[in-house]
Amino acid sequence: MPFCDQCGSTSRDIEGFCRGCGARFAIPAAPTPQENISSPNLSCPTPRPTTVLSSMNLAPLRAKSVWIAIFRTALFGPIGMLYSTVTGALVMAVVSAVVLILASGWWLWVTWAVCIVWAALAARE
C-alpha cells in the first residue's frame, strides 16, 4: 500500500496519486532484466524445482498371441476382437449389425470370418 510523503495517509489508488492531498506518488523505475535476475523478488516465493517424471512405456510387455486372437474371435465374433484391436471390433460390430438386419443373418458367417482374419492380422503386428 503506498504511503504519502506529503500528508502521511495511505492510499489504495492505483493511478499513483494520494487520495488525501492529491500528491503524486513516486513510481519506482522498472528493473532491467539483469537486475530482475540478480535481485530476488521477496513478494513471490521461489518456485520449487520441477520433478521430471520418468517416461512411461505404454506399449504392451509381450506381443499378443495370434492363436488366442483367432480363438476368441471365433467364439465371440466382434466382441472377441477386443483382444487384438478395439477399432476393428467396433467397425465389425456395426457391419455385423447391418448385415444381420439387411440380410436376415444369412451373410453373418462372412462377417464372422472377416472378424477372424482381421483379429489375426491385428495381433500379428
XYZ file of N, CA and C in Angstrom:
375
model
N 0.842 -1.157 0.000
C 0.000 0.000 0.000
C 0.898 1.235 0.000
N 0.674 2.183 -0.899
C 1.518 3.374 -0.955
C 1.319 4.268 0.260
N 2.398 4.903 0.656
C 2.377 5.830 1.779
C 2.746 7.220 1.258
N 1.915 8.227 1.548
C 2.141 9.583 1.032
C 3.169 10.306 1.891
N 4.203 10.845 1.261
C 5.213 11.621 1.973
C 4.699 13.001 2.366
N 3.695 13.520 1.678
C 3.186 14.875 1.934
C 2.268 14.929 3.156
N 1.217 14.073 3.160
C 0.231 14.155 4.235
C 0.285 12.965 5.192
N 0.980 11.902 4.851
C 1.135 10.753 5.731
C 0.030 9.724 5.620
N -0.917 9.931 4.731
C -2.005 8.969 4.614
C -1.587 7.822 3.696
N -2.344 6.750 3.837
C -2.128 5.621 2.922
C -3.270 5.604 1.927
N -2.992 5.161 0.733
C -3.994 5.180 -0.314
C -3.890 3.912 -1.136
N -5.030 3.450 -1.590
C -5.046 2.287 -2.459
C -5.260 2.689 -3.910
N -5.044 3.904 -4.201
C -5.259 4.404 -5.552
C -4.213 3.801 -6.480
N -4.670 3.209 -7.563
C -3.742 2.547 -8.473
C -3.173 3.509 -9.505
N -3.656 4.722 -9.522
C -3.193 5.660 -10.538
C -1.971 6.456 -10.108
N -1.508 6.301 -8.867
C -0.284 6.956 -8.437
C -0.487 8.293 -7.750
N -1.713 8.628 -7.321
C -1.987 9.883 -6.622
C -2.543 9.579 -5.241
N -2.236 10.461 -4.271
C -2.742 10.325 -2.915
C -4.200 10.763 -2.891
N -5.045 9.991 -2.240
C -6.453 10.369 -2.134
C -6.651 11.486 -1.107
N -5.721 11.620 -0.184
C -5.856 12.646 0.856
C -5.509 14.037 0.350
N -4.319 14.211 -0.250
C -3.878 15.545 -0.658
C -3.707 15.691 -2.169
N -3.731 14.619 -2.892
C -3.605 14.683 -4.341
C -2.178 14.682 -4.846
N -1.209 14.514 -3.946
C 0.196 14.497 -4.365
C 0.483 13.210 -5.133
N 1.423 13.326 -6.057
C 1.791 12.166 -6.881
C 2.787 11.301 -6.111
N 2.532 9.975 -6.132
C 3.447 9.035 -5.500
C 4.646 8.819 -6.401
N 5.771 8.578 -5.779
C 6.969 8.254 -6.547
C 6.811 6.841 -7.075
N 6.893 6.704 -8.394
C 6.774 5.395 -9.024
C 8.167 4.837 -9.212
N 8.452 3.672 -8.630
C 9.791 3.101 -8.800
C 10.023 2.704 -10.253
N 11.265 2.885 -10.677
C 11.626 2.529 -12.050
C 11.573 1.016 -12.205
N 11.168 0.597 -13.390
C 11.100 -0.838 -13.668
C 12.513 -1.404 -13.709
N 12.740 -2.536 -13.084
C 14.087 -3.114 -13.085
C 14.460 -3.617 -14.469
N 15.722 -3.503 -14.767
C 16.212 -4.037 -16.035
C 16.240 -5.554 -15.933
N 16.286 -6.247 -17.045
C 16.288 -7.713 -16.979
C 17.431 -8.281 -16.149
N 18.606 -7.636 -16.173
C 19.727 -8.144 -15.385
C 19.466 -7.955 -13.896
N 18.881 -6.807 -13.510
C 18.580 -6.584 -12.109
C 17.523 -7.562 -11.634
N 16.565 -7.846 -12.490
C 15.483 -8.740 -12.116
C 16.005 -10.147 -11.855
N 17.000 -10.572 -12.602
C 17.559 -11.904 -12.424
C 18.422 -11.960 -11.174
N 19.220 -10.927 -10.933
C 20.157 -10.975 -9.821
C 19.496 -10.675 -8.485
N 18.474 -9.812 -8.465
C 17.846 -9.485 -7.188
C 16.625 -10.371 -6.987
N 16.548 -11.049 -5.853
C 15.399 -11.921 -5.627
C 14.147 -11.113 -5.350
N 13.048 -11.595 -5.830
C 11.759 -10.962 -5.604
C 11.181 -11.576 -4.337
N 11.106 -10.774 -3.266
C 10.679 -11.312 -1.989
C 9.168 -11.470 -1.903
N 8.422 -10.798 -2.770
C 6.972 -10.926 -2.705
C 6.490 -12.241 -3.306
N 7.295 -12.830 -4.148
C 6.946 -14.100 -4.776
C 7.824 -15.193 -4.192
N 7.245 -16.287 -3.758
C 8.105 -17.360 -3.276
C 8.901 -17.969 -4.417
N 10.036 -18.498 -4.067
C 10.880 -19.132 -5.069
C 10.192 -20.404 -5.547
N 10.073 -20.573 -6.863
C 9.399 -21.780 -7.346
C 10.210 -23.020 -7.011
N 9.504 -24.068 -6.690
C 10.173 -25.327 -6.395
C 10.700 -25.935 -7.685
N 11.784 -26.645 -7.587
C 12.269 -27.306 -8.801
C 11.271 -28.367 -9.242
N 11.083 -28.417 -10.533
C 10.132 -29.386 -11.055
C 10.777 -30.761 -11.103
N 9.991 -31.751 -10.794
C 10.494 -33.115 -10.872
C 10.201 -33.660 -12.257
N 11.145 -34.319 -12.802
C 10.988 -34.898 -14.126
C 10.471 -36.314 -13.946
N 9.296 -36.567 -14.493
C 8.728 -37.902 -14.395
C 9.385 -38.803 -15.426
N 9.640 -40.001 -15.018
C 10.226 -40.937 -15.966
C 9.178 -41.263 -17.024
N 9.626 -41.424 -18.220
C 8.687 -41.718 -19.295
C 8.124 -43.119 -19.102
N 6.832 -43.217 -19.318
C 6.159 -44.499 -19.134
C 6.066 -45.203 -20.474
N 6.380 -46.450 -20.475
C 6.258 -47.250 -21.679
C 4.845 -47.816 -21.710
N 4.010 -47.295 -22.608
C 2.631 -47.732 -22.680
C 2.435 -48.909 -23.618
N 3.479 -49.340 -24.259
C 3.389 -50.491 -25.149
C 3.243 -51.762 -24.311
N 2.550 -52.740 -24.825
C 2.408 -53.978 -24.052
C 3.748 -54.656 -23.846
N 3.852 -55.376 -22.759
C 5.114 -56.043 -22.451
C 5.396 -57.190 -23.414
N 4.355 -57.907 -23.782
C 4.524 -59.024 -24.697
C 3.643 -58.803 -25.916
N 4.031 -59.404 -27.011
C 3.195 -59.351 -28.205
C 1.964 -60.213 -27.974
N 0.872 -59.849 -28.603
C -0.365 -60.610 -28.449
C -0.287 -61.874 -29.288
N -0.866 -62.910 -28.760
C -0.835 -64.198 -29.434
C -1.869 -64.212 -30.562
N -1.421 -64.621 -31.734
C -2.317 -64.715 -32.884
C -3.349 -65.808 -32.649
N -2.930 -66.910 -32.036
C -3.851 -68.028 -31.823
C -4.938 -67.681 -30.811
N -4.589 -66.948 -29.791
C -5.606 -66.517 -28.821
C -6.583 -65.550 -29.482
N -6.064 -64.661 -30.348
C -6.939 -63.735 -31.065
C -7.911 -64.481 -31.968
N -7.419 -65.497 -32.668
C -8.282 -66.298 -33.546
C -9.322 -67.054 -32.723
N -8.900 -67.654 -31.623
C -9.806 -68.442 -30.790
C -10.920 -67.568 -30.200
N -10.537 -66.421 -29.639
C -11.547 -65.542 -29.039
C -12.501 -64.983 -30.079
N -11.989 -64.638 -31.232
C -12.853 -64.087 -32.275
C -13.752 -65.169 -32.861
N -13.263 -66.392 -32.972
C -14.100 -67.479 -33.475
C -15.243 -67.768 -32.512
N -14.988 -67.650 -31.213
C -16.036 -67.903 -30.228
C -17.020 -66.744 -30.082
N -16.487 -65.515 -30.038
C -17.316 -64.365 -29.677
C -17.529 -63.356 -30.797
N -16.929 -63.576 -31.939
C -17.129 -62.657 -33.063
C -16.483 -61.308 -32.815
N -17.183 -60.207 -33.127
C -16.593 -58.878 -32.964
C -16.185 -58.564 -31.527
N -16.885 -59.130 -30.554
C -16.506 -58.892 -29.156
C -15.159 -59.555 -28.856
N -14.885 -60.682 -29.453
C -13.603 -61.350 -29.271
C -12.451 -60.588 -29.896
N -12.765 -59.710 -30.847
C -11.718 -58.896 -31.482
C -11.148 -57.852 -30.539
N -11.819 -57.572 -29.437
C -11.317 -56.575 -28.487
C -9.950 -56.947 -27.934
N -9.598 -58.207 -27.965
C -8.274 -58.646 -27.529
C -7.182 -58.067 -28.427
N -7.442 -58.043 -29.721
C -6.390 -57.638 -30.655
C -6.561 -56.224 -31.189
N -7.777 -55.774 -31.430
C -7.988 -54.435 -31.990
C -9.351 -53.895 -31.562
N -9.344 -52.766 -30.921
C -10.591 -52.141 -30.479
C -11.307 -51.512 -31.664
N -10.561 -50.842 -32.520
C -11.169 -50.207 -33.691
C -11.821 -51.248 -34.597
N -11.128 -52.326 -34.837
C -11.681 -53.390 -35.666
C -12.926 -54.005 -35.052
N -12.930 -54.132 -33.727
C -14.103 -54.690 -33.051
C -15.310 -53.784 -33.212
N -15.100 -52.478 -33.086
C -16.215 -51.536 -33.242
C -16.731 -51.517 -34.678
N -15.808 -51.507 -35.636
C -16.211 -51.490 -37.046
C -16.978 -52.751 -37.402
N -16.449 -53.886 -36.998
C -17.096 -55.138 -37.367
C -18.395 -55.368 -36.603
N -18.536 -54.786 -35.423
C -19.808 -54.877 -34.707
C -20.895 -54.131 -35.470
N -20.552 -52.955 -36.001
C -21.519 -52.188 -36.788
C -21.838 -52.912 -38.094
N -20.803 -53.412 -38.761
C -21.014 -54.128 -40.026
C -21.862 -55.383 -39.793
N -21.571 -56.112 -38.729
C -22.341 -57.324 -38.435
C -23.797 -56.982 -38.129
N -24.034 -55.887 -37.420
C -25.412 -55.483 -37.118
C -26.160 -55.109 -38.389
N -25.489 -54.399 -39.295
C -26.127 -54.019 -40.558
C -26.426 -55.259 -41.392
N -25.478 -56.191 -41.470
C -25.684 -57.422 -42.234
C -26.807 -58.247 -41.613
N -26.867 -58.288 -40.300
C -27.913 -59.037 -39.615
C -29.295 -58.469 -39.943
N -29.400 -57.137 -40.000
C -30.692 -56.503 -40.287
C -31.054 -56.631 -41.764
N -30.113 -56.320 -42.640
C -30.423 -56.277 -44.072
C -30.515 -57.660 -44.720
N -29.667 -58.588 -44.291
C -29.637 -59.893 -44.952
C -30.262 -60.994 -44.107
N -30.943 -60.618 -43.061
C -31.607 -61.581 -42.173
C -30.639 -62.605 -41.597
N -29.383 -62.245 -41.497
C -28.406 -63.118 -40.874
C -27.779 -64.140 -41.786
N -28.200 -64.220 -43.057
C -27.650 -65.229 -43.961
C -26.176 -64.982 -44.266
N -25.744 -63.726 -44.286
C -24.344 -63.405 -44.605
C -23.517 -63.125 -43.349
N -24.075 -63.421 -42.215
C -23.367 -63.160 -40.965
C -22.114 -64.018 -40.829
N -22.116 -65.195 -41.418
C -20.927 -66.061 -41.354
C -19.760 -65.442 -42.107
N -20.052 -64.612 -43.133
C -18.976 -63.934 -43.868
C -18.330 -62.874 -42.980
N -19.142 -62.102 -42.274
C -18.564 -61.088 -41.380
C -17.811 -61.753 -40.239
N -18.284 -62.918 -39.794
C -17.585 -63.654 -38.738
C -16.190 -64.060 -39.211
N -16.083 -64.526 -40.443
C -14.778 -64.906 -40.995
C -13.873 -63.695 -41.167
N -14.450 -62.575 -41.609
C -13.663 -61.350 -41.741
C -13.149 -60.905 -40.371
N -13.959 -61.063 -39.347
C -13.530 -60.730 -37.982
C -12.319 -61.562 -37.570
N -12.361 -62.846 -37.888
C -11.256 -63.735 -37.504
C -9.965 -63.337 -38.214
N -10.049 -63.058 -39.501
C -8.848 -62.673 -40.255
C -8.311 -61.330 -39.755
N -9.201 -60.379 -39.532
C -8.768 -59.050 -39.053
C -8.118 -59.163 -37.680
N -8.673 -59.959 -36.791
C -8.103 -60.133 -35.446
C -6.718 -60.771 -35.517
N -6.552 -61.751 -36.409
C -5.241 -62.407 -36.549
C -4.198 -61.437 -37.084
N -4.578 -60.626 -38.082
C -3.636 -59.644 -38.626
C -3.280 -58.567 -37.608
N -4.264 -58.150 -36.818
C -4.003 -57.111 -35.821
C -3.128 -57.639 -34.700
N -3.299 -58.888 -34.302
C -2.472 -59.469 -33.237
C -1.047 -59.710 -33.714
N -0.872 -59.917 -34.994
C 0.460 -60.172 -35.542
C 1.336 -58.921 -35.528
N 0.721 -57.762 -35.617
C 1.503 -56.506 -35.686
C 2.132 -56.138 -34.376
